[in-house]
Amino acid sequence: MPGATFVKGPNLELRTVTSDDYKFLLKHGNDPAIREGAPTPTPVSENDLREFVEGDDRSVQFLPCHDGTPVGFVFLFKIDPNRDHAEVGCWIAPDKQGNGHATEATNLCLEHAFKDRGLHKVVAHVFEHNDASMSVLENLGFQQEGCLREHDYIRGEYRDTHLFGLLVDEWNRG
């Protein structure tokens, strides 16, 4: 059972993550279709997930839910309150993709970053082959700031990683 609603949008609610959500997060977070877009070369265990959710004071995680049902995971991490920025990550379960959930979930997470936390900038790293994520970011107003050439080793080859950034004044509030 997902935790309490923290941010509510037109179609999704971002809920706090509880240990009851770990089964859903592990199932989908370790799915090859999700891992293709995330820098997780080794399986994520329940202990790894617990440490990220409960032990990382530089991150905040949400479970995007549609009609009470979890559809993915969205999170701010590397939150640096002294420099007023953080990084955002998001994935949607393969059977829930194509419904605008990634855009809405990311936008709601940005709302928390900019309105609640007062951050000035949010960045995202996206692998060169992840056109869907790049489209989500561009729709929300992110600008491509650079390319880290052959930066990540993914499934047998080095791939470029694109760096995107969004300043609070550039945010397209969806």
XYZ file of N, CA, C and O in Angstrom:
696
model
N 0.837 -1.183 0.000
C 0.000 0.000 0.000
C 0.880 1.244 0.000
O 1.715 1.406 0.888
N 0.760 2.095 -1.018
C 1.579 3.310 -1.071
C 1.340 4.193 0.151
O 0.293 4.147 0.787
N 2.335 5.025 0.437
C 2.238 5.947 1.559
C 1.289 7.098 1.274
O 0.508 7.077 0.319
N 1.393 8.112 2.084
C 0.507 9.267 2.009
C 0.766 10.081 0.744
O 1.887 10.160 0.257
N -0.301 10.703 0.243
C -0.173 11.599 -0.908
C 0.602 12.837 -0.481
O 0.295 13.458 0.531
N 1.610 13.199 -1.272
C 2.447 14.352 -0.975
C 2.191 15.490 -1.957
O 2.158 16.647 -1.570
N 2.039 15.157 -3.244
C 1.744 16.133 -4.292
C 0.676 15.519 -5.180
O 0.762 14.340 -5.522
N -0.292 16.320 -5.556
C -1.379 15.800 -6.390
C -1.449 16.578 -7.695
O -1.397 17.806 -7.706
N -1.555 15.838 -8.811
C -1.707 16.436 -10.119
C -3.040 16.052 -10.720
O -3.866 15.407 -10.063
N -3.268 16.398 -11.989
C -4.553 16.098 -12.621
C -4.824 14.597 -12.778
O -5.967 14.168 -12.649
N -3.774 13.803 -13.021
C -3.962 12.373 -13.246
C -3.181 11.481 -12.290
O -3.458 10.290 -12.196
N -2.194 12.052 -11.640
C -1.334 11.278 -10.747
C -1.246 11.929 -9.380
O -1.414 13.139 -9.251
N -0.920 11.100 -8.419
C -0.534 11.571 -7.094
C 0.872 11.054 -6.841
O 1.184 9.914 -7.194
N 1.715 11.882 -6.259
C 3.011 11.413 -5.800
C 2.852 11.071 -4.329
O 2.501 11.924 -3.515
N 3.095 9.799 -4.020
C 2.944 9.324 -2.654
C 4.311 8.998 -2.069
O 5.242 8.670 -2.801
N 4.398 9.057 -0.764
C 5.632 8.677 -0.093
C 5.829 7.169 -0.267
O 4.871 6.416 -0.425
N 7.074 6.761 -0.265
C 7.415 5.349 -0.449
C 7.485 4.683 0.922
O 8.107 5.211 1.846
N 6.859 3.524 1.039
C 6.932 2.723 2.256
C 7.552 1.369 1.918
O 7.666 1.002 0.734
N 7.905 0.617 2.930
C 8.496 -0.704 2.695
C 7.527 -1.624 1.953
O 7.961 -2.546 1.256
N 6.226 -1.376 2.053
C 5.246 -2.169 1.305
C 5.390 -1.984 -0.209
O 4.934 -2.822 -0.985
N 6.023 -0.891 -0.627
C 6.194 -0.595 -2.053
C 7.436 -1.247 -2.648
O 7.623 -1.244 -3.861
N 8.294 -1.802 -1.808
C 9.566 -2.339 -2.291
C 9.379 -3.451 -3.317
O 10.143 -3.537 -4.273
N 8.387 -4.304 -3.148
C 8.170 -5.395 -4.103
C 7.923 -4.831 -5.503
O 8.524 -5.285 -6.481
N 7.051 -3.828 -5.614
C 6.770 -3.178 -6.901
C 8.045 -2.535 -7.454
O 8.378 -2.709 -8.637
N 8.763 -1.797 -6.619
C 9.957 -1.086 -7.074
C 11.066 -2.035 -7.504
O 11.744 -1.786 -8.507
N 11.249 -3.129 -6.780
C 12.274 -4.102 -7.157
C 11.903 -4.834 -8.437
O 12.756 -5.062 -9.300
N 10.651 -5.210 -8.563
C 10.201 -5.916 -9.770
C 10.474 -5.074 -11.016
O 11.058 -5.551 -11.989
N 10.048 -3.842 -10.992
C 10.184 -3.002 -12.180
C 11.564 -2.365 -12.293
O 12.088 -2.215 -13.399
N 12.168 -1.991 -11.165
C 13.491 -1.378 -11.210
C 14.569 -2.312 -11.728
O 15.566 -1.871 -12.296
N 14.363 -3.615 -11.571
C 15.309 -4.604 -12.092
C 14.915 -5.136 -13.462
O 15.633 -5.953 -14.037
N 13.797 -4.678 -13.997
C 13.319 -5.112 -15.315
C 14.296 -4.616 -16.389
O 14.675 -3.443 -16.402
N 14.727 -5.484 -17.313
C 15.666 -5.048 -18.365
C 15.167 -3.840 -19.159
O 15.971 -3.001 -19.565
N 13.865 -3.719 -19.355
C 13.328 -2.576 -20.100
C 13.555 -1.269 -19.340
O 13.781 -0.223 -19.957
N 13.511 -1.308 -18.024
C 13.768 -0.118 -17.210
C 15.269 0.107 -17.078
O 15.762 1.228 -17.218
N 16.021 -0.952 -16.832
C 17.475 -0.818 -16.652
C 18.166 -0.276 -17.888
O 19.225 0.337 -17.788
N 17.589 -0.461 -19.046
C 18.179 0.062 -20.285
C 18.357 1.577 -20.216
O 19.238 2.137 -20.846
N 17.518 2.252 -19.434
C 17.595 3.701 -19.324
C 18.174 4.194 -18.013
O 18.184 5.393 -17.749
N 18.635 3.273 -17.170
C 19.142 3.663 -15.851
C 20.542 3.099 -15.634
O 20.853 2.022 -16.127
N 21.360 3.813 -14.887
C 22.736 3.358 -14.653
C 22.819 2.310 -13.539
O 23.454 2.526 -12.518
N 22.164 1.173 -13.722
C 22.173 0.113 -12.714
C 22.662 -1.183 -13.348
O 21.863 -2.008 -13.784
N 23.987 -1.371 -13.418
C 24.521 -2.563 -14.079
C 24.380 -3.844 -13.260
O 24.523 -4.934 -13.795
N 24.109 -3.709 -11.963
C 23.948 -4.892 -11.120
C 22.540 -4.881 -10.524
O 21.905 -3.823 -10.418
N 22.030 -6.039 -10.127
C 20.683 -6.087 -9.553
C 20.579 -5.232 -8.295
O 21.509 -5.160 -7.494
N 19.435 -4.583 -8.155
C 19.153 -3.800 -6.959
C 18.454 -4.725 -5.966
O 17.437 -5.334 -6.285
N 19.017 -4.828 -4.768
C 18.436 -5.687 -3.729
C 17.493 -4.867 -2.859
O 17.468 -3.631 -2.916
N 16.754 -5.568 -2.034
C 15.871 -4.865 -1.095
C 16.694 -3.994 -0.145
O 16.285 -2.879 0.180
N 17.867 -4.468 0.260
C 18.731 -3.659 1.133
C 19.222 -2.402 0.424
O 19.288 -1.329 1.029
N 19.588 -2.523 -0.870
C 20.004 -1.348 -1.651
C 18.883 -0.322 -1.705
O 19.099 0.878 -1.515
N 17.683 -0.813 -2.002
C 16.524 0.069 -2.117
C 16.222 0.725 -0.771
O 15.994 1.937 -0.698
N 16.233 -0.057 0.289
C 15.963 0.473 1.630
C 16.972 1.570 1.984
O 16.604 2.624 2.507
N 18.240 1.340 1.673
C 19.267 2.341 1.974
C 19.013 3.632 1.201
O 19.158 4.727 1.746
N 18.611 3.527 -0.067
C 18.334 4.714 -0.882
C 17.113 5.463 -0.341
O 17.133 6.684 -0.213
N 16.056 4.723 -0.025
C 14.805 5.353 0.418
C 14.915 5.874 1.846
O 14.458 6.978 2.145
N 15.514 5.098 2.716
C 15.488 5.441 4.136
C 16.791 6.059 4.649
O 16.774 6.736 5.677
N 17.900 5.844 3.935
C 19.175 6.255 4.490
C 19.901 7.344 3.741
O 20.996 7.732 4.138
N 19.331 7.840 2.663
C 20.010 8.862 1.873
C 19.355 10.207 2.150
O 18.269 10.490 1.643
N 20.009 11.043 2.947
C 19.407 12.329 3.295
C 19.570 13.374 2.189
O 19.110 14.499 2.337
N 20.189 12.993 1.076
C 20.314 13.902 -0.068
C 19.378 13.491 -1.205
O 19.590 13.844 -2.358
N 18.315 12.735 -0.852
C 17.342 12.336 -1.878
C 15.948 12.293 -1.279
O 15.774 12.214 -0.064
N 14.975 12.373 -2.161
C 13.572 12.208 -1.789
C 12.923 11.421 -2.918
O 13.168 11.678 -4.096
N 12.120 10.420 -2.558
C 11.537 9.522 -3.545
C 10.017 9.541 -3.442
O 9.458 9.679 -2.353
N 9.384 9.353 -4.607
C 7.927 9.313 -4.663
C 7.475 8.145 -5.522
O 8.150 7.747 -6.478
N 6.302 7.653 -5.210
C 5.646 6.621 -5.995
C 4.495 7.292 -6.743
O 3.499 7.674 -6.125
N 4.632 7.506 -8.060
C 3.517 8.070 -8.812
C 2.393 7.031 -8.895
O 2.643 5.884 -9.259
N 1.188 7.444 -8.528
C 0.049 6.529 -8.534
C -1.084 7.114 -9.370
O -1.359 8.308 -9.294
N -1.721 6.249 -10.140
C -2.900 6.604 -10.937
C -4.074 5.809 -10.377
O -4.024 4.571 -10.353
N -5.094 6.508 -9.905
C -6.239 5.852 -9.264
C -5.796 4.897 -8.155
O -6.318 3.789 -8.022
N -4.785 5.315 -7.386
C -4.311 4.524 -6.256
C -3.335 3.412 -6.593
O -2.813 2.752 -5.708
N -3.075 3.198 -7.887
C -2.182 2.120 -8.318
C -0.817 2.686 -8.716
O -0.748 3.605 -9.541
N 0.271 2.146 -8.165
C 1.607 2.618 -8.537
C 1.879 2.394 -10.028
O 1.538 1.352 -10.579
N 2.487 3.409 -10.663
C 2.832 3.300 -12.078
C 4.327 3.475 -12.325
O 4.783 3.253 -13.444
N 5.090 3.877 -11.312
C 6.514 4.104 -11.531
C 7.213 4.613 -10.295
O 6.760 4.390 -9.169
N 8.304 5.333 -10.538
C 9.164 5.843 -9.467
C 9.758 7.152 -9.960
O 10.227 7.243 -11.102
N 9.747 8.179 -9.126
C 10.360 9.463 -9.466
C 11.078 9.957 -8.216
O 10.601 9.753 -7.093
N 12.235 10.580 -8.426
C 13.038 10.941 -7.264
C 13.966 12.105 -7.582
O 14.396 12.299 -8.725
N 14.238 12.878 -6.554
C 15.291 13.883 -6.580
C 16.453 13.296 -5.805
O 16.247 12.687 -4.744
N 17.650 13.461 -6.304
C 18.817 12.961 -5.595
C 19.979 13.919 -5.800
O 19.870 14.875 -6.561
N 21.037 13.675 -5.060
C 22.172 14.604 -5.044
C 21.684 16.019 -4.724
O 22.174 17.007 -5.278
N 20.709 16.106 -3.825
C 20.178 17.407 -3.428
C 21.271 18.155 -2.676
O 21.818 17.653 -1.699
N 21.591 19.325 -3.172
C 22.630 20.135 -2.550
C 22.016 21.469 -2.134
O 21.932 22.395 -2.945
N 21.554 21.573 -0.885
C 20.904 22.808 -0.452
C 21.840 24.011 -0.425
O 21.396 25.150 -0.533
N 23.135 23.770 -0.317
C 24.091 24.883 -0.308
C 24.303 25.473 -1.688
O 24.712 26.621 -1.815
N 24.040 24.660 -2.719
C 24.227 25.134 -4.091
C 22.898 25.220 -4.826
O 22.851 25.533 -6.003
N 21.809 24.909 -4.146
C 20.445 25.059 -4.657
C 20.162 24.271 -5.920
O 19.509 24.759 -6.838
N 20.668 23.024 -5.982
C 20.324 22.196 -7.134
C 20.259 20.730 -6.747
O 20.662 20.329 -5.653
N 19.690 19.936 -7.672
C 19.537 18.496 -7.475
C 19.425 17.851 -8.851
O 19.362 18.528 -9.877
N 19.381 16.519 -8.842
C 19.171 15.762 -10.072
C 17.842 15.030 -9.957
O 17.427 14.632 -8.867
N 17.168 14.853 -11.084
C 15.881 14.154 -11.103
C 16.018 12.863 -11.903
O 16.774 12.797 -12.874
N 15.298 11.846 -11.461
C 15.221 10.583 -12.180
C 13.790 10.081 -12.156
O 13.047 10.368 -11.211
N 13.408 9.354 -13.192
C 12.040 8.847 -13.259
C 12.004 7.618 -14.145
O 12.704 7.554 -15.161
N 11.194 6.635 -13.758
C 10.859 5.538 -14.663
C 9.400 5.166 -14.441
O 8.842 5.373 -13.371
N 8.813 4.669 -15.510
C 7.421 4.218 -15.487
C 7.422 2.743 -15.861
O 8.132 2.328 -16.781
N 6.623 1.956 -15.155
C 6.527 0.523 -15.436
C 6.190 0.311 -16.907
O 5.383 1.066 -17.473
N 6.807 -0.677 -17.554
C 6.585 -0.880 -18.991
C 5.122 -0.964 -19.401
O 4.741 -0.417 -20.441
N 4.290 -1.588 -18.601
C 2.873 -1.720 -18.979
C 2.065 -0.455 -18.731
O 0.876 -0.395 -19.068
N 2.692 0.586 -18.173
C 2.006 1.863 -17.905
C 2.563 3.007 -18.747
O 2.139 4.150 -18.609
N 3.524 2.703 -19.624
C 4.148 3.739 -20.443
C 3.216 4.174 -21.573
O 2.309 3.445 -21.962
N 3.467 5.384 -22.090
C 2.702 5.900 -23.213
C 1.431 6.630 -22.814
O 0.606 6.958 -23.663
N 1.277 6.911 -21.524
C 0.077 7.594 -21.032
C 0.374 8.975 -20.459
O -0.482 9.560 -19.802
N 1.585 9.472 -20.655
C 1.956 10.778 -20.119
C 2.367 10.754 -18.656
O 2.585 11.810 -18.057
N 2.475 9.571 -18.076
C 2.804 9.483 -16.649
C 4.198 10.018 -16.334
O 4.398 10.652 -15.299
N 5.179 9.754 -17.197
C 6.544 10.223 -16.925
C 6.593 11.751 -16.906
O 7.238 12.346 -16.040
N 5.910 12.381 -17.846
C 5.896 13.845 -17.897
C 5.225 14.413 -16.655
O 5.760 15.320 -16.007
N 4.064 13.869 -16.298
C 3.357 14.404 -15.136
C 4.121 14.128 -13.845
O 4.236 15.007 -12.977
N 4.643 12.916 -13.687
C 5.379 12.583 -12.465
C 6.614 13.470 -12.309
O 6.883 13.985 -11.214
N 7.355 13.657 -13.389
C 8.545 14.504 -13.337
C 8.153 15.943 -13.032
O 8.795 16.619 -12.227
N 7.080 16.420 -13.652
C 6.616 17.785 -13.416
C 6.215 17.987 -11.950
O 6.540 19.006 -11.339
N 5.529 17.007 -11.373
C 5.144 17.109 -9.964
C 6.366 17.088 -9.053
O 6.417 17.795 -8.041
N 7.370 16.304 -9.429
C 8.613 16.271 -8.664
C 9.335 17.621 -8.773
O 9.900 18.108 -7.785
N 9.284 18.237 -9.948
C 9.867 19.571 -10.124
C 9.117 20.602 -9.286
O 9.735 21.518 -8.721
N 7.807 20.443 -9.191
C 7.019 21.341 -8.342
C 7.543 21.281 -6.905
O 7.719 22.313 -6.241
N 7.793 20.079 -6.422
C 8.353 19.924 -5.082
C 9.744 20.558 -5.001
O 10.054 21.282 -4.042
N 10.573 20.326 -6.014
C 11.937 20.853 -6.015
C 11.950 22.380 -5.976
O 12.681 22.983 -5.178
N 11.149 22.986 -6.833
C 11.192 24.440 -6.968
C 10.325 25.163 -5.941
O 10.752 26.169 -5.372
N 9.129 24.681 -5.693
C 8.217 25.394 -4.786
C 8.452 25.058 -3.318
O 8.432 25.938 -2.466
N 8.622 23.776 -3.002
C 8.780 23.381 -1.602
C 10.212 23.538 -1.105
O 10.439 23.987 0.003
N 11.164 23.132 -1.934
C 12.570 23.143 -1.509
C 13.302 24.417 -1.895
O 14.404 24.662 -1.413
N 12.731 25.199 -2.785
C 13.368 26.442 -3.192
C 14.634 26.253 -4.008
O 15.513 27.115 -4.009
N 14.734 25.122 -4.711
C 15.918 24.890 -5.535
C 15.918 25.835 -6.734
O 14.866 26.266 -7.210
N 17.087 26.131 -7.223
C 17.245 27.023 -8.374
C 17.385 26.242 -9.684
O 16.991 26.723 -10.736
N 17.943 25.018 -9.597
C 18.215 24.253 -10.812
C 18.057 22.763 -10.541
O 18.404 22.277 -9.473
N 17.537 22.066 -11.552
C 17.459 20.604 -11.527
C 18.110 20.103 -12.808
O 17.878 20.653 -13.890
N 18.941 19.077 -12.676
C 19.615 18.483 -13.835
C 19.144 17.042 -14.018
O 18.543 16.445 -13.114
N 19.432 16.504 -15.194
C 19.138 15.099 -15.484
C 20.194 14.581 -16.454
O 20.630 15.306 -17.352
N 20.589 13.333 -16.270
C 21.489 12.634 -17.183
C 20.668 11.598 -17.941
O 19.928 10.832 -17.318
N 20.803 11.582 -19.265
C 20.014 10.674 -20.094
C 20.921 9.999 -21.120
O 21.700 10.671 -21.808
N 20.805 8.687 -21.213
C 21.591 7.957 -22.206
C 21.141 8.317 -23.610
O 19.957 8.558 -23.865
N 22.085 8.291 -24.550
C 21.847 8.730 -25.920
C 20.701 8.009 -26.608
O 20.058 8.567 -27.490
N 20.409 6.792 -26.223
C 19.369 6.020 -26.893
C 17.989 6.183 -26.254
O 17.026 5.617 -26.733
N 17.884 7.002 -25.200
C 16.633 7.141 -24.463
C 15.853 8.362 -24.957
O 15.741 9.379 -24.268
N 15.310 8.241 -26.169
C 14.572 9.348 -26.787
C 13.337 9.746 -25.983
O 12.991 10.920 -25.917
N 12.671 8.780 -25.375
C 11.454 9.078 -24.612
C 11.767 10.001 -23.435
O 11.048 10.982 -23.194
N 12.836 9.707 -22.705
C 13.195 10.561 -21.566
C 13.626 11.950 -22.025
O 13.277 12.953 -21.389
N 14.374 12.017 -23.117
C 14.774 13.326 -23.625
C 13.552 14.151 -24.015
O 13.487 15.354 -23.754
N 12.561 13.509 -24.599
C 11.331 14.197 -24.981
C 10.583 14.729 -23.756
O 10.089 15.860 -23.758
N 10.503 13.916 -22.711
C 9.855 14.360 -21.461
C 10.544 15.618 -20.939
O 9.894 16.620 -20.614
N 11.872 15.568 -20.849
C 12.621 16.698 -20.313
C 12.441 17.949 -21.173
O 12.211 19.048 -20.644
N 12.531 17.803 -22.468
C 12.371 18.952 -23.364
C 10.965 19.544 -23.250
O 10.791 20.772 -23.270
N 9.956 18.702 -23.106
C 8.580 19.192 -22.949
C 8.398 19.996 -21.666
O 7.516 20.855 -21.592
N 9.211 19.707 -20.665
C 9.121 20.425 -19.400
C 10.025 21.654 -19.353
O 10.060 22.359 -18.355
N 10.767 21.914 -20.434
C 11.589 23.114 -20.519
C 13.073 22.908 -20.299
O 13.845 23.865 -20.342
N 13.513 21.669 -20.057
C 14.942 21.414 -19.882
C 15.696 21.754 -21.162
O 15.184 21.572 -22.269
N 16.923 22.214 -20.983
C 17.823 22.495 -22.091
C 18.966 21.489 -22.049
O 19.472 21.169 -20.964
N 19.383 21.022 -23.224
C 20.556 20.157 -23.247
C 21.779 21.034 -23.026
O 21.998 22.011 -23.735
N 22.577 20.684 -22.019
C 23.728 21.492 -21.650
C 25.048 20.873 -22.077
O 26.079 21.525 -22.006
N 25.004 19.612 -22.475
C 26.253 18.997 -22.887
C 26.090 17.516 -23.144
O 25.023 16.941 -22.956
N 27.190 16.942 -23.615
C 27.225 15.515 -23.897
C 28.506 14.946 -23.293
O 29.599 15.449 -23.564
N 28.319 13.943 -22.457
C 29.461 13.251 -21.868
C 29.744 12.046 -22.762
O 29.005 11.058 -22.752
N 30.785 12.158 -23.566
C 31.069 11.156 -24.588
C 31.485 9.824 -23.985
O 32.331 9.775 -23.104
N 30.837 8.752 -24.468
C 31.126 7.382 -24.032
C 31.280 7.319 -22.510
O 32.179 6.686 -21.980
N 30.361 7.940 -21.827
C 30.439 8.121 -20.377
C 29.968 6.905 -19.580
O 30.431 6.677 -18.477
N 29.026 6.144 -20.125
C 28.458 5.012 -19.392
C 28.564 3.729 -20.201
O 28.375 3.727 -21.416
N 28.850 2.661 -19.501
C 28.937 1.330 -20.105
C 27.585 0.656 -19.924
O 27.158 0.383 -18.801
N 26.901 0.421 -21.037
C 25.545 -0.115 -20.987
C 25.446 -1.335 -21.884
O 25.636 -1.244 -23.100
N 25.176 -2.463 -21.266
C 24.926 -3.708 -21.987
C 25.964 -3.972 -23.073
O 25.637 -4.241 -24.212
N 27.230 -3.856 -22.723
C 28.293 -4.252 -23.626
C 28.925 -3.164 -24.463
O 29.832 -3.444 -25.241
N 28.480 -1.920 -24.307
C 29.120 -0.861 -25.086
C 29.087 0.468 -24.325
O 28.210 0.700 -23.497
N 30.058 1.309 -24.634
C 30.089 2.643 -24.059
C 29.123 3.527 -24.829
O 29.102 3.521 -26.064
N 28.313 4.286 -24.080
C 27.302 5.146 -24.695
C 27.477 6.573 -24.195
O 27.913 6.805 -23.061
N 27.091 7.510 -25.030
C 27.089 8.909 -24.625
C 25.960 9.150 -23.627
O 24.902 8.513 -23.697
N 26.200 10.091 -22.737
C 25.182 10.514 -21.776
C 24.981 12.014 -21.952
O 25.938 12.782 -21.923
N 23.725 12.397 -22.163
C 23.392 13.806 -22.357
C 23.017 14.438 -21.030
O 22.271 13.855 -20.240
N 23.529 15.630 -20.797
C 23.232 16.390 -19.594
C 22.189 17.450 -19.927
O 22.368 18.236 -20.865
N 21.096 17.432 -19.171
C 20.030 18.419 -19.316
C 19.939 19.234 -18.036
O 20.199 18.723 -16.949
N 19.562 20.498 -18.169
C 19.386 21.358 -17.006
C 18.149 22.220 -17.147
O 17.736 22.570 -18.258
N 17.557 22.545 -16.004
C 16.364 23.387 -15.970
C 16.490 24.359 -14.807
O 16.631 23.941 -13.651
N 16.450 25.636 -15.114
C 16.417 26.666 -14.089
C 14.968 26.931 -13.701
O 14.059 26.768 -14.530
N 14.742 27.336 -12.479
C 13.380 27.543 -12.010
C 12.601 28.494 -12.927
O 11.424 28.270 -13.191
N 13.246 29.536 -13.455
C 12.562 30.502 -14.324
C 12.222 29.935 -15.700
O 11.432 30.539 -16.421
N 12.834 28.815 -16.080
C 12.567 28.191 -17.381
C 11.500 27.096 -17.294
O 11.066 26.588 -18.315
N 11.114 26.740 -16.096
C 10.213 25.611 -15.874
C 8.864 25.828 -16.552
O 8.175 26.805 -16.288
N 8.533 24.903 -17.423
C 7.218 24.875 -18.077
C 6.320 24.039 -17.184
O 6.373 22.827 -17.191
N 5.489 24.673 -16.413
C 4.717 24.004 -15.369
C 3.689 23.013 -15.869
O 2.826 22.594 -15.125
N 3.822 22.567 -17.090
C 2.915 21.547 -17.610
C 1.570 22.120 -17.814
O 0.570 21.717 -18.028
